[in-house]
Amino acid sequence: RTRCKVVRASHGQGLRSRAAKSWEIKVRAVTYFISAKSFEDVTKGVDDAANFFRAAIAELRAQDVDLQMARLATNGFEQWAASDPAAALAQLRALDARLAALEVALGGGVSVIASLGQVDSSLVLGLLVQAITSTSRLFASVMMHCSADGLPDFVRAHECAQLVLAINAATRATGGEVVSGPLAGAPHAFKLAITCGLGAGTPFFPGAYAPPPGEEAPRVSPAGTFWRAPAFAFAIENSDLLVAAFSRARHLADPGASPGARLSPQLGGAVLSAAKRELEKEFGDAVGQLEALGLRLERVCPGVTFAGTDSSVASAARPEDSLVVAFEAVGLGPFGGAGTLALCALVTGVLKQLPFRLVGYCGLMLPQTEDTGLAQLAARGALPISSLLLNSAVCGTGIDTVIVPAGASAEQLAALYCDVASMSARLKKPLSARVWPAAAAPNPLDPVLFSCPFFVDSAALPLDPPAHRIPSTYCRPRTDRALHVAAGVALASALGGLLLAALRRPV
């Protein structure tokens, strides 16, 4: 069993104190990974995790750093739960209750949730619906498949779509929302993601999962290396760092620019270079400080490995920390327009090359309902799903926390999962899709309201483009128009000849 010796660091050691900088590191989660062969392994792992979390919380609080969530992630639950569905469901519900008790024991406002890992067998999808809808703290992900030549598995895509719709149908009586626990008011389908090409080790939910017992998992660090469970990883809430870096870059390279002004051709290159440098400073400093903390925890908790940090940019709901604010501070134009893709690529290029232990996505998350600026753009119809997926080609983690109309069909959702899987296979990058139909928004751009504080009110986004009727005059083939013009010229010539002959006749 893990025994951690709590070593309280003084201010100035490891993480910097609040007085040293105008922002503080916001640790969204510490995720503890458990590789299990049986439910008994999981319960023992939860007890070991409790000791580890106490040490981690003490270290963080010694530095005035708040921890939002303590998370646990196992290997796929079909590898350790009972083979009988009823017995397995009882185990999962018992795990949910155990997490609630751990939350009380840890205290201090730290929420506790768990991921049941990445599910690959379609045989347990029915059980997964029951697990997601009858618990408040359990998450999971389902793996999408592609063939060797990159073709998406449409059967699996349709299974995933039916899974999401089944979760919505089973929770219709509560408006599709979790009714208790730290996620009260969040949609139950928020606890499920469809993943493609995502390896073990991301601390972000629902995609987090541990490798099978005895197996190693690779880091995504530039230098590589491997880790095995029990292990832990950090997830940061850090969109404020992006706002600070981009705002400062514009001021340093173009000090006379007014807020929102477009880049000039003479200074555009200098601003983008400054943006890259400032990002490297901000995120290198933050991830480096967490690296020091992780290595210290690795020393005081023998047998627990520091897997690394997922350097991904994760948004906060605060309007001033929106990705939209950050991107538009650079001066390339409105978010979602020309220039957005270039900045997305710039951000990801920095995040993936930080010289530390990195795990997970290490990209730019574009969560519609967790970022105020993105939520407002979606409500105005200025953030189509196709745009989110396009940006994922160079940076993102996929389609995250996106609401679609209540009448979305399994075929529509399956087509979206095929898009995400195809992009993941073609570009060899991890992507995921966390999408759910709104409980009461039958039409695109209908308002969707949330009572959970982690979400921002927004609108349902259409999965298909609107079917506008285009006047037939704009749709005629070019050859038809040419024939009409030629006929008109011939008719005018004939009429002109008759008129000229008439004028020449003697009166």
Short mmCIF file of C-alpha atoms in Angstrom, two decimals:
data_model
loop_
_atom_site.label_atom_id
_atom_site.label_comp_id
_atom_site.label_asym_id
_atom_site.label_seq_id
_atom_site.Cartn_x
_atom_site.Cartn_y
_atom_site.Cartn_z
CA ARG A 1 0.00 0.00 0.00
CA THR A 2 1.26 3.46 -0.90
CA ARG A 3 2.65 5.40 2.06
CA CYS A 4 3.44 9.03 1.33
CA LYS A 5 5.57 11.17 3.59
CA VAL A 6 4.16 14.69 3.54
CA VAL A 7 6.92 17.27 3.16
CA ARG A 8 5.70 20.82 3.46
CA ALA A 9 7.70 23.17 1.28
CA SER A 10 8.11 26.80 2.30
CA HIS A 11 7.14 29.65 0.02
CA GLY A 12 9.74 30.26 -2.65
CA GLN A 13 10.62 26.58 -3.00
CA GLY A 14 9.27 24.69 -5.99
CA LEU A 15 6.14 26.57 -7.05
CA ARG A 16 6.26 30.32 -6.74
CA SER A 17 4.10 32.16 -4.25
CA ARG A 18 1.24 34.38 -5.37
CA ALA A 19 3.28 37.51 -4.66
CA ALA A 20 5.89 36.47 -7.20
CA LYS A 21 3.52 36.81 -10.17
CA SER A 22 0.16 38.36 -10.98
CA TRP A 23 -1.36 34.92 -11.70
CA GLU A 24 -1.29 31.64 -9.82
CA ILE A 25 -1.16 28.14 -11.23
CA LYS A 26 -4.62 26.62 -11.33
CA VAL A 27 -4.41 22.84 -11.10
CA ARG A 28 -7.68 21.50 -12.47
CA ALA A 29 -6.88 17.93 -11.49
CA VAL A 30 -4.37 15.43 -10.23
CA THR A 31 -5.27 12.10 -11.84
CA TYR A 32 -4.12 8.84 -10.21
CA PHE A 33 -3.87 5.82 -12.53
CA ILE A 34 -4.77 2.29 -11.39
CA SER A 35 -4.07 -0.84 -13.47
CA ALA A 36 -6.39 -3.57 -12.19
CA LYS A 37 -7.21 -7.21 -12.87
CA SER A 38 -10.16 -7.37 -10.45
CA PHE A 39 -12.54 -5.16 -8.52
CA GLU A 40 -10.48 -5.89 -5.41
CA ASP A 41 -7.47 -4.33 -7.18
CA VAL A 42 -9.54 -1.22 -7.81
CA THR A 43 -10.67 -0.87 -4.18
CA LYS A 44 -7.08 -1.28 -2.98
CA GLY A 45 -6.01 1.29 -5.57
CA VAL A 46 -8.58 3.76 -4.23
CA ASP A 47 -7.13 3.36 -0.73
CA ASP A 48 -3.59 3.92 -2.05
CA ALA A 49 -4.81 6.94 -4.02
CA ALA A 50 -6.30 8.43 -0.84
CA ASN A 51 -2.84 8.47 0.79
CA PHE A 52 -1.30 9.96 -2.33
CA PHE A 53 -3.97 12.68 -2.65
CA ARG A 54 -3.40 13.78 0.94
CA ALA A 55 0.29 14.28 0.18
CA ALA A 56 -0.42 16.08 -3.11
CA ILE A 57 -3.00 18.40 -1.54
CA ALA A 58 -0.60 19.26 1.30
CA GLU A 59 2.18 20.10 -1.17
CA LEU A 60 -0.09 22.26 -3.28
CA ARG A 61 -1.58 24.12 -0.35
CA ALA A 62 1.87 24.83 1.01
CA GLN A 63 2.37 26.82 -2.18
CA ASP A 64 -1.07 28.53 -2.05
CA VAL A 65 -2.14 26.53 -5.10
CA ASP A 66 -5.72 25.29 -5.16
CA LEU A 67 -6.67 21.85 -6.45
CA GLN A 68 -10.10 21.58 -8.06
CA MET A 69 -10.39 17.80 -8.47
CA ALA A 70 -8.76 14.55 -7.38
CA ARG A 71 -9.37 11.98 -10.11
CA LEU A 72 -8.82 8.27 -10.52
CA ALA A 73 -8.57 6.42 -13.82
CA THR A 74 -8.44 2.67 -14.37
CA ASN A 75 -7.85 0.46 -17.38
CA GLY A 76 -11.05 -0.46 -19.27
CA PHE A 77 -13.56 -1.73 -16.71
CA GLU A 78 -14.42 -4.82 -18.78
CA GLN A 79 -10.91 -6.02 -17.81
CA TRP A 80 -11.60 -5.97 -14.05
CA ALA A 81 -15.35 -5.90 -13.36
CA ALA A 82 -17.45 -9.05 -12.78
CA SER A 83 -18.48 -10.93 -15.93
CA ASP A 84 -22.14 -10.98 -14.83
CA PRO A 85 -23.71 -7.61 -15.82
CA ALA A 86 -25.79 -7.28 -12.64
CA ALA A 87 -22.79 -8.00 -10.42
CA ALA A 88 -20.60 -5.62 -12.45
CA LEU A 89 -23.17 -2.82 -12.13
CA ALA A 90 -23.28 -3.36 -8.36
CA GLN A 91 -19.49 -3.03 -8.26
CA LEU A 92 -19.55 0.20 -10.26
CA ARG A 93 -22.21 1.70 -8.00
CA ALA A 94 -20.17 0.67 -4.97
CA LEU A 95 -17.16 2.44 -6.50
CA ASP A 96 -19.26 5.58 -6.98
CA ALA A 97 -20.21 5.52 -3.29
CA ARG A 98 -16.58 4.94 -2.30
CA LEU A 99 -15.56 8.04 -4.24
CA ALA A 100 -18.16 10.12 -2.40
CA ALA A 101 -16.75 8.91 0.92
CA LEU A 102 -13.20 9.77 -0.21
CA GLU A 103 -14.34 13.28 -1.13
CA VAL A 104 -15.65 13.78 2.40
CA ALA A 105 -12.42 12.38 3.89
CA LEU A 106 -10.19 14.67 1.80
CA GLY A 107 -12.27 17.76 2.57
CA GLY A 108 -11.20 21.24 1.55
CA GLY A 109 -13.61 21.48 -1.36
CA VAL A 110 -11.68 18.96 -3.52
CA SER A 111 -14.08 16.97 -5.71
CA VAL A 112 -13.45 13.28 -6.42
CA ILE A 113 -14.44 11.53 -9.66
CA ALA A 114 -13.22 8.48 -11.59
CA SER A 115 -12.90 7.18 -15.13
CA LEU A 116 -13.77 3.56 -15.89
CA GLY A 117 -11.14 3.65 -18.61
CA GLN A 118 -11.28 3.21 -22.37
CA VAL A 119 -13.89 0.63 -23.35
CA ASP A 120 -13.24 -1.37 -26.50
CA SER A 121 -15.76 -4.22 -26.35
CA SER A 122 -19.22 -3.54 -27.74
CA LEU A 123 -20.54 -6.26 -25.40
CA VAL A 124 -20.42 -3.90 -22.40
CA LEU A 125 -22.01 -0.84 -24.00
CA GLY A 126 -25.41 -1.64 -22.49
CA LEU A 127 -23.83 -1.94 -19.05
CA LEU A 128 -22.00 1.32 -19.66
CA VAL A 129 -25.31 3.14 -20.22
CA GLN A 130 -26.52 1.95 -16.81
CA ALA A 131 -23.22 2.85 -15.15
CA ILE A 132 -23.18 6.38 -16.57
CA THR A 133 -26.84 7.12 -15.88
CA SER A 134 -27.14 5.62 -12.37
CA THR A 135 -24.00 7.17 -10.87
CA SER A 136 -22.84 10.74 -10.38
CA ARG A 137 -19.03 10.45 -10.42
CA LEU A 138 -18.15 7.80 -13.03
CA PHE A 139 -16.85 8.69 -16.51
CA ALA A 140 -15.74 6.52 -19.42
CA SER A 141 -14.57 6.63 -23.02
CA VAL A 142 -15.22 4.35 -25.99
CA MET A 143 -12.61 3.73 -28.66
CA MET A 144 -13.41 4.35 -32.33
CA HIS A 145 -11.72 2.15 -34.91
CA CYS A 146 -10.26 2.71 -38.36
CA SER A 147 -9.02 0.12 -40.83
CA ALA A 148 -5.37 -0.16 -41.84
CA ASP A 149 -6.01 2.15 -44.79
CA GLY A 150 -7.71 4.78 -42.60
CA LEU A 151 -11.37 4.01 -43.26
CA PRO A 152 -13.58 4.58 -40.20
CA ASP A 153 -15.56 1.69 -38.73
CA PHE A 154 -19.12 2.84 -39.38
CA VAL A 155 -20.62 -0.01 -37.34
CA ARG A 156 -18.65 1.13 -34.27
CA ALA A 157 -19.53 4.77 -35.02
CA HIS A 158 -23.22 3.85 -35.06
CA GLU A 159 -22.81 1.92 -31.78
CA CYS A 160 -21.25 5.02 -30.21
CA ALA A 161 -24.08 7.21 -31.49
CA GLN A 162 -26.70 4.85 -30.10
CA LEU A 163 -24.85 4.84 -26.78
CA VAL A 164 -25.07 8.63 -26.47
CA LEU A 165 -28.75 8.64 -27.45
CA ALA A 166 -29.47 5.84 -24.97
CA ILE A 167 -27.89 7.88 -22.16
CA ASN A 168 -30.07 10.85 -23.07
CA ALA A 169 -33.20 8.70 -23.25
CA ALA A 170 -32.50 7.01 -19.90
CA THR A 171 -32.13 10.37 -18.13
CA ARG A 172 -34.97 12.25 -19.80
CA ALA A 173 -36.93 12.40 -16.52
CA THR A 174 -34.20 14.57 -14.95
CA GLY A 175 -33.66 16.68 -18.06
CA GLY A 176 -30.59 14.58 -18.89
CA GLU A 177 -28.73 16.06 -15.92
CA VAL A 178 -26.76 14.62 -13.01
CA VAL A 179 -28.79 15.26 -9.86
CA SER A 180 -26.13 15.02 -7.13
CA GLY A 181 -22.41 15.24 -6.46
CA PRO A 182 -19.84 17.72 -7.79
CA LEU A 183 -21.32 17.56 -11.31
CA ALA A 184 -24.93 18.25 -10.34
CA GLY A 185 -26.62 20.00 -13.25
CA ALA A 186 -24.20 18.63 -15.86
CA PRO A 187 -25.56 16.39 -18.63
CA HIS A 188 -24.99 12.68 -18.01
CA ALA A 189 -23.61 12.41 -21.56
CA PHE A 190 -20.89 14.88 -20.51
CA LYS A 191 -19.33 11.91 -18.70
CA LEU A 192 -18.70 10.02 -21.95
CA ALA A 193 -16.26 10.64 -24.80
CA ILE A 194 -15.64 8.85 -28.08
CA THR A 195 -11.86 8.71 -28.54
CA CYS A 196 -9.55 8.03 -31.47
CA GLY A 197 -5.80 7.41 -31.23
CA LEU A 198 -5.61 8.52 -27.58
CA GLY A 199 -2.98 6.72 -25.52
CA ALA A 200 -3.07 6.06 -21.80
CA GLY A 201 -2.11 8.84 -19.43
CA THR A 202 -4.08 11.99 -20.13
CA PRO A 203 -5.35 13.47 -16.86
CA PHE A 204 -8.31 15.06 -18.65
CA PHE A 205 -11.68 13.33 -18.46
CA PRO A 206 -13.46 11.41 -19.89
CA GLY A 207 -10.51 10.20 -22.01
CA ALA A 208 -8.25 9.31 -19.06
CA TYR A 209 -7.32 5.65 -18.68
CA ALA A 210 -4.51 3.48 -17.35
CA PRO A 211 -2.59 0.80 -19.27
CA PRO A 212 -3.43 -2.85 -18.52
CA PRO A 213 -1.62 -4.44 -15.55
CA GLY A 214 2.08 -4.93 -16.14
CA GLU A 215 2.15 -2.85 -19.35
CA GLU A 216 3.99 0.40 -19.95
CA ALA A 217 2.56 3.49 -21.65
CA PRO A 218 4.63 5.99 -23.65
CA ARG A 219 4.87 9.66 -22.80
CA VAL A 220 4.45 12.19 -25.60
CA SER A 221 7.49 14.19 -24.52
CA PRO A 222 9.94 15.17 -27.24
CA ALA A 223 12.46 12.72 -25.72
CA GLY A 224 9.96 9.88 -25.26
CA THR A 225 10.22 7.45 -22.27
CA PHE A 226 7.59 5.24 -20.63
CA TRP A 227 5.64 4.93 -17.39
CA ARG A 228 3.46 2.33 -15.68
CA ALA A 229 0.77 2.46 -12.98
CA PRO A 230 0.39 3.31 -10.19
CA ALA A 231 1.14 6.78 -11.48
CA PHE A 232 -0.24 10.31 -11.55
CA ALA A 233 -0.47 13.26 -13.92
CA PHE A 234 -1.43 16.93 -13.74
CA ALA A 235 -4.11 18.81 -15.71
CA ILE A 236 -3.97 22.62 -15.63
CA GLU A 237 -6.68 25.24 -16.11
CA ASN A 238 -4.56 27.69 -18.02
CA SER A 239 -6.38 29.77 -20.63
CA ASP A 240 -5.40 32.85 -18.59
CA LEU A 241 -1.76 32.11 -19.46
CA LEU A 242 -2.66 32.23 -23.15
CA VAL A 243 -4.43 35.57 -22.70
CA ALA A 244 -1.41 36.99 -20.85
CA ALA A 245 1.11 35.70 -23.41
CA PHE A 246 -0.74 36.92 -26.50
CA SER A 247 -1.64 40.30 -24.99
CA ARG A 248 1.95 40.92 -23.91
CA ALA A 249 3.33 39.80 -27.28
CA ARG A 250 1.21 42.37 -29.13
CA HIS A 251 2.25 45.14 -26.75
CA LEU A 252 5.96 44.28 -26.96
CA ALA A 253 6.09 44.07 -30.76
CA ASP A 254 3.51 46.79 -31.53
CA PRO A 255 3.28 49.08 -28.46
CA GLY A 256 1.20 51.70 -30.24
CA ALA A 257 -1.56 49.36 -31.35
CA SER A 258 -5.07 49.98 -30.08
CA PRO A 259 -7.03 47.02 -28.68
CA GLY A 260 -8.47 44.87 -31.46
CA ALA A 261 -6.51 46.61 -34.23
CA ARG A 262 -5.44 44.44 -37.15
CA LEU A 263 -1.78 43.57 -37.59
CA SER A 264 0.13 45.64 -40.09
CA PRO A 265 2.22 43.88 -42.76
CA GLN A 266 5.35 45.48 -41.32
CA LEU A 267 4.80 44.21 -37.75
CA GLY A 268 2.84 40.99 -38.30
CA GLY A 269 5.88 38.72 -38.31
CA ALA A 270 7.33 40.39 -35.22
CA VAL A 271 4.06 39.96 -33.29
CA LEU A 272 3.78 36.27 -34.17
CA SER A 273 7.41 35.65 -33.18
CA ALA A 274 6.81 37.47 -29.91
CA ALA A 275 3.67 35.40 -29.33
CA LYS A 276 5.68 32.19 -29.69
CA ARG A 277 8.37 33.41 -27.28
CA GLU A 278 5.84 34.55 -24.67
CA LEU A 279 3.98 31.24 -24.90
CA GLU A 280 7.20 29.35 -24.33
CA LYS A 281 7.90 31.48 -21.25
CA GLU A 282 4.41 31.24 -19.74
CA PHE A 283 3.77 27.55 -20.32
CA GLY A 284 7.39 26.53 -19.81
CA ASP A 285 7.33 28.22 -16.41
CA ALA A 286 3.97 26.70 -15.37
CA VAL A 287 4.67 23.16 -16.58
CA GLY A 288 8.22 23.34 -15.23
CA GLN A 289 6.94 24.21 -11.76
CA LEU A 290 4.49 21.31 -11.86
CA GLU A 291 7.30 19.05 -13.06
CA ALA A 292 9.30 19.97 -9.95
CA LEU A 293 6.27 19.24 -7.76
CA GLY A 294 5.62 15.93 -9.55
CA LEU A 295 9.19 14.75 -9.06
CA ARG A 296 9.02 15.75 -5.39
CA LEU A 297 5.81 13.75 -4.93
CA GLU A 298 7.41 10.82 -6.72
CA ARG A 299 10.17 10.87 -4.07
CA VAL A 300 7.87 11.12 -1.04
CA CYS A 301 5.40 8.50 -2.36
CA PRO A 302 7.53 5.42 -3.11
CA GLY A 303 6.10 3.18 -5.81
CA VAL A 304 4.04 5.92 -7.46
CA THR A 305 5.39 7.27 -10.77
CA PHE A 306 5.01 10.82 -12.01
CA ALA A 307 3.73 10.20 -15.55
CA GLY A 308 3.77 13.88 -16.50
CA THR A 309 1.62 16.90 -17.30
CA ASP A 310 -0.87 17.34 -20.12
CA SER A 311 0.15 20.80 -21.32
CA SER A 312 -3.15 21.33 -23.16
CA VAL A 313 -4.81 24.73 -22.94
CA ALA A 314 -8.00 24.17 -20.92
CA SER A 315 -10.49 27.03 -20.71
CA ALA A 316 -12.11 28.53 -17.66
CA ALA A 317 -15.65 29.88 -17.70
CA ARG A 318 -14.44 33.37 -16.72
CA PRO A 319 -15.09 35.75 -19.66
CA GLU A 320 -11.72 37.48 -19.32
CA ASP A 321 -9.90 34.14 -19.70
CA SER A 322 -11.67 33.08 -22.90
CA LEU A 323 -9.69 31.73 -25.83
CA VAL A 324 -11.53 34.27 -27.96
CA VAL A 325 -10.02 37.11 -25.90
CA ALA A 326 -6.55 35.58 -26.26
CA PHE A 327 -6.71 35.02 -30.01
CA GLU A 328 -8.20 38.40 -30.86
CA ALA A 329 -5.53 40.17 -28.77
CA VAL A 330 -2.95 39.17 -31.39
CA GLY A 331 -4.67 41.16 -34.13
CA LEU A 332 -5.24 38.59 -36.88
CA GLY A 333 -8.99 39.23 -36.78
CA PRO A 334 -12.11 37.74 -35.18
CA PHE A 335 -11.91 34.25 -33.73
CA GLY A 336 -13.12 31.68 -36.24
CA GLY A 337 -12.11 33.78 -39.23
CA ALA A 338 -8.94 33.83 -41.30
CA GLY A 339 -5.87 33.59 -39.08
CA THR A 340 -7.45 31.39 -36.38
CA LEU A 341 -5.93 28.21 -37.79
CA ALA A 342 -2.48 29.80 -37.87
CA LEU A 343 -2.66 30.72 -34.19
CA CYS A 344 -3.97 27.26 -33.28
CA ALA A 345 -0.94 25.72 -34.97
CA LEU A 346 1.39 28.16 -33.22
CA VAL A 347 0.00 27.26 -29.78
CA THR A 348 0.20 23.50 -30.32
CA GLY A 349 3.71 23.71 -31.71
CA VAL A 350 4.83 25.25 -28.40
CA LEU A 351 2.84 22.88 -26.15
CA LYS A 352 4.19 19.71 -27.76
CA GLN A 353 7.85 20.79 -27.56
CA LEU A 354 8.07 21.76 -23.89
CA PRO A 355 11.13 19.95 -22.43
CA PHE A 356 9.29 18.09 -19.67
CA ARG A 357 7.40 14.86 -19.04
CA LEU A 358 4.29 15.28 -21.20
CA VAL A 359 1.26 13.00 -21.48
CA GLY A 360 -2.15 13.11 -23.13
CA TYR A 361 -3.28 15.50 -25.86
CA CYS A 362 -0.88 18.45 -25.40
CA GLY A 363 -3.05 20.54 -27.68
CA LEU A 364 -5.59 23.35 -27.67
CA MET A 365 -9.04 22.50 -26.34
CA LEU A 366 -11.97 24.36 -27.90
CA PRO A 367 -14.86 23.48 -25.55
CA GLN A 368 -18.06 25.18 -26.67
CA THR A 369 -19.82 25.15 -23.29
CA GLU A 370 -16.80 25.66 -20.99
CA ASP A 371 -15.50 28.88 -22.58
CA THR A 372 -17.63 32.03 -22.43
CA GLY A 373 -16.34 33.46 -25.70
CA LEU A 374 -16.86 30.22 -27.63
CA ALA A 375 -20.32 29.78 -26.09
CA GLN A 376 -21.34 33.27 -27.22
CA LEU A 377 -20.03 32.71 -30.74
CA ALA A 378 -22.00 29.47 -30.92
CA ALA A 379 -25.15 31.24 -29.73
CA ARG A 380 -24.76 33.71 -32.63
CA GLY A 381 -24.27 30.93 -35.16
CA ALA A 382 -20.62 31.91 -35.68
CA LEU A 383 -19.01 28.66 -34.47
CA PRO A 384 -20.01 25.72 -36.69
CA ILE A 385 -18.93 22.19 -35.78
CA SER A 386 -17.01 22.01 -39.06
CA SER A 387 -14.86 24.95 -37.92
CA LEU A 388 -14.05 23.24 -34.61
CA LEU A 389 -13.03 20.08 -36.42
CA LEU A 390 -10.94 22.03 -38.94
CA ASN A 391 -8.94 23.68 -36.15
CA SER A 392 -8.42 20.24 -34.59
CA ALA A 393 -6.37 19.33 -37.67
CA VAL A 394 -3.49 21.46 -36.39
CA CYS A 395 -4.05 21.79 -32.69
CA GLY A 396 -7.11 20.67 -30.92
CA THR A 397 -8.34 17.69 -29.00
CA GLY A 398 -11.42 17.20 -31.18
CA ILE A 399 -15.06 18.16 -30.64
CA ASP A 400 -15.50 18.86 -26.93
CA THR A 401 -18.59 19.72 -24.85
CA VAL A 402 -20.64 20.48 -27.95
CA ILE A 403 -24.44 20.52 -27.88
CA VAL A 404 -26.46 19.42 -30.90
CA PRO A 405 -30.23 19.69 -31.44
CA ALA A 406 -32.50 17.35 -29.48
CA GLY A 407 -33.63 15.63 -32.67
CA ALA A 408 -30.13 14.62 -33.78
CA SER A 409 -30.20 11.10 -35.21
CA ALA A 410 -27.83 8.20 -34.70
CA GLU A 411 -26.83 8.46 -38.36
CA GLN A 412 -25.87 12.12 -37.96
CA LEU A 413 -23.79 11.47 -34.85
CA ALA A 414 -22.16 8.42 -36.46
CA ALA A 415 -21.12 10.53 -39.44
CA LEU A 416 -19.49 13.04 -37.08
CA TYR A 417 -17.58 10.26 -35.29
CA CYS A 418 -16.39 9.01 -38.69
CA ASP A 419 -15.04 12.50 -39.44
CA VAL A 420 -13.15 12.63 -36.14
CA ALA A 421 -11.77 9.09 -36.53
CA SER A 422 -10.69 9.73 -40.12
CA MET A 423 -8.83 12.90 -39.15
CA SER A 424 -7.18 11.13 -36.22
CA ALA A 425 -6.02 8.22 -38.41
CA ARG A 426 -4.91 10.41 -41.29
CA LEU A 427 -2.93 12.84 -39.11
CA LYS A 428 -1.85 10.25 -36.51
CA LYS A 429 -2.98 12.40 -33.61
CA PRO A 430 -5.27 11.83 -30.59
CA LEU A 431 -8.76 13.26 -30.96
CA SER A 432 -12.04 12.79 -29.13
CA ALA A 433 -15.68 13.75 -29.49
CA ARG A 434 -17.87 14.70 -26.54
CA VAL A 435 -21.20 15.65 -28.03
CA TRP A 436 -24.73 15.32 -26.69
CA PRO A 437 -28.21 16.28 -27.89
CA ALA A 438 -29.82 19.05 -25.89
CA ALA A 439 -32.74 18.01 -23.70
CA ALA A 440 -34.94 20.88 -24.86
CA ALA A 441 -33.46 22.49 -27.95
CA PRO A 442 -35.07 20.86 -30.97
CA ASN A 443 -33.66 23.38 -33.46
CA PRO A 444 -30.15 24.64 -34.21
CA LEU A 445 -29.18 27.81 -32.30
CA ASP A 446 -31.97 27.32 -29.75
CA PRO A 447 -30.73 28.54 -26.33
CA VAL A 448 -29.43 25.89 -23.94
CA LEU A 449 -29.19 26.80 -20.24
CA PHE A 450 -27.10 25.07 -17.55
CA SER A 451 -27.34 25.04 -13.77
CA CYS A 452 -23.87 23.47 -13.31
CA PRO A 453 -21.24 26.18 -12.57
CA PHE A 454 -18.67 24.51 -14.84
CA PHE A 455 -20.77 25.31 -17.94
CA VAL A 456 -21.70 28.43 -19.88
CA ASP A 457 -25.12 28.89 -21.49
CA SER A 458 -24.94 28.52 -25.25
CA ALA A 459 -26.92 27.08 -28.17
CA ALA A 460 -27.39 23.80 -30.01
CA LEU A 461 -25.16 23.56 -33.10
CA PRO A 462 -26.43 21.97 -36.32
CA LEU A 463 -24.76 18.79 -37.52
CA ASP A 464 -25.80 19.41 -41.13
CA PRO A 465 -25.76 22.65 -43.16
CA PRO A 466 -29.10 24.41 -43.65
CA ALA A 467 -31.06 23.38 -46.73
CA HIS A 468 -31.41 26.79 -48.38
CA ARG A 469 -33.36 26.93 -51.64
CA ILE A 470 -31.26 28.65 -54.28
CA PRO A 471 -33.13 30.42 -57.13
CA SER A 472 -32.95 28.38 -60.31
CA THR A 473 -31.46 31.27 -62.26
CA TYR A 474 -28.24 30.83 -60.24
CA CYS A 475 -28.08 27.11 -60.89
CA ARG A 476 -28.26 26.93 -64.70
CA PRO A 477 -25.26 25.24 -66.28
CA ARG A 478 -22.83 27.55 -68.00
CA THR A 479 -23.57 25.99 -71.41
CA ASP A 480 -27.27 26.80 -71.02
CA ARG A 481 -26.50 30.43 -70.24
CA ALA A 482 -24.20 30.64 -73.25
CA LEU A 483 -26.93 29.21 -75.52
CA HIS A 484 -29.44 31.72 -74.17
CA VAL A 485 -27.03 34.59 -74.78
CA ALA A 486 -26.33 33.37 -78.34
CA ALA A 487 -30.05 33.01 -79.06
CA GLY A 488 -30.66 36.49 -77.72
CA VAL A 489 -27.94 37.95 -79.91
CA ALA A 490 -29.33 36.14 -82.97
CA LEU A 491 -32.87 37.36 -82.22
CA ALA A 492 -31.69 40.93 -81.72
CA SER A 493 -29.75 40.75 -84.98
CA ALA A 494 -32.77 39.45 -86.87
CA LEU A 495 -35.06 42.13 -85.43
CA GLY A 496 -32.45 44.77 -86.23
CA GLY A 497 -32.30 43.56 -89.86
CA LEU A 498 -36.10 43.71 -90.24
CA LEU A 499 -36.17 47.20 -88.74
CA LEU A 500 -33.42 48.40 -91.08
CA ALA A 501 -35.21 46.94 -94.14
CA ALA A 502 -38.43 48.64 -93.12
CA LEU A 503 -36.69 51.99 -92.80
CA ARG A 504 -35.22 51.66 -96.31
CA ARG A 505 -38.57 51.08 -98.00
CA PRO A 506 -39.98 54.10 -99.80
CA VAL A 507 -42.96 55.65 -98.08
#
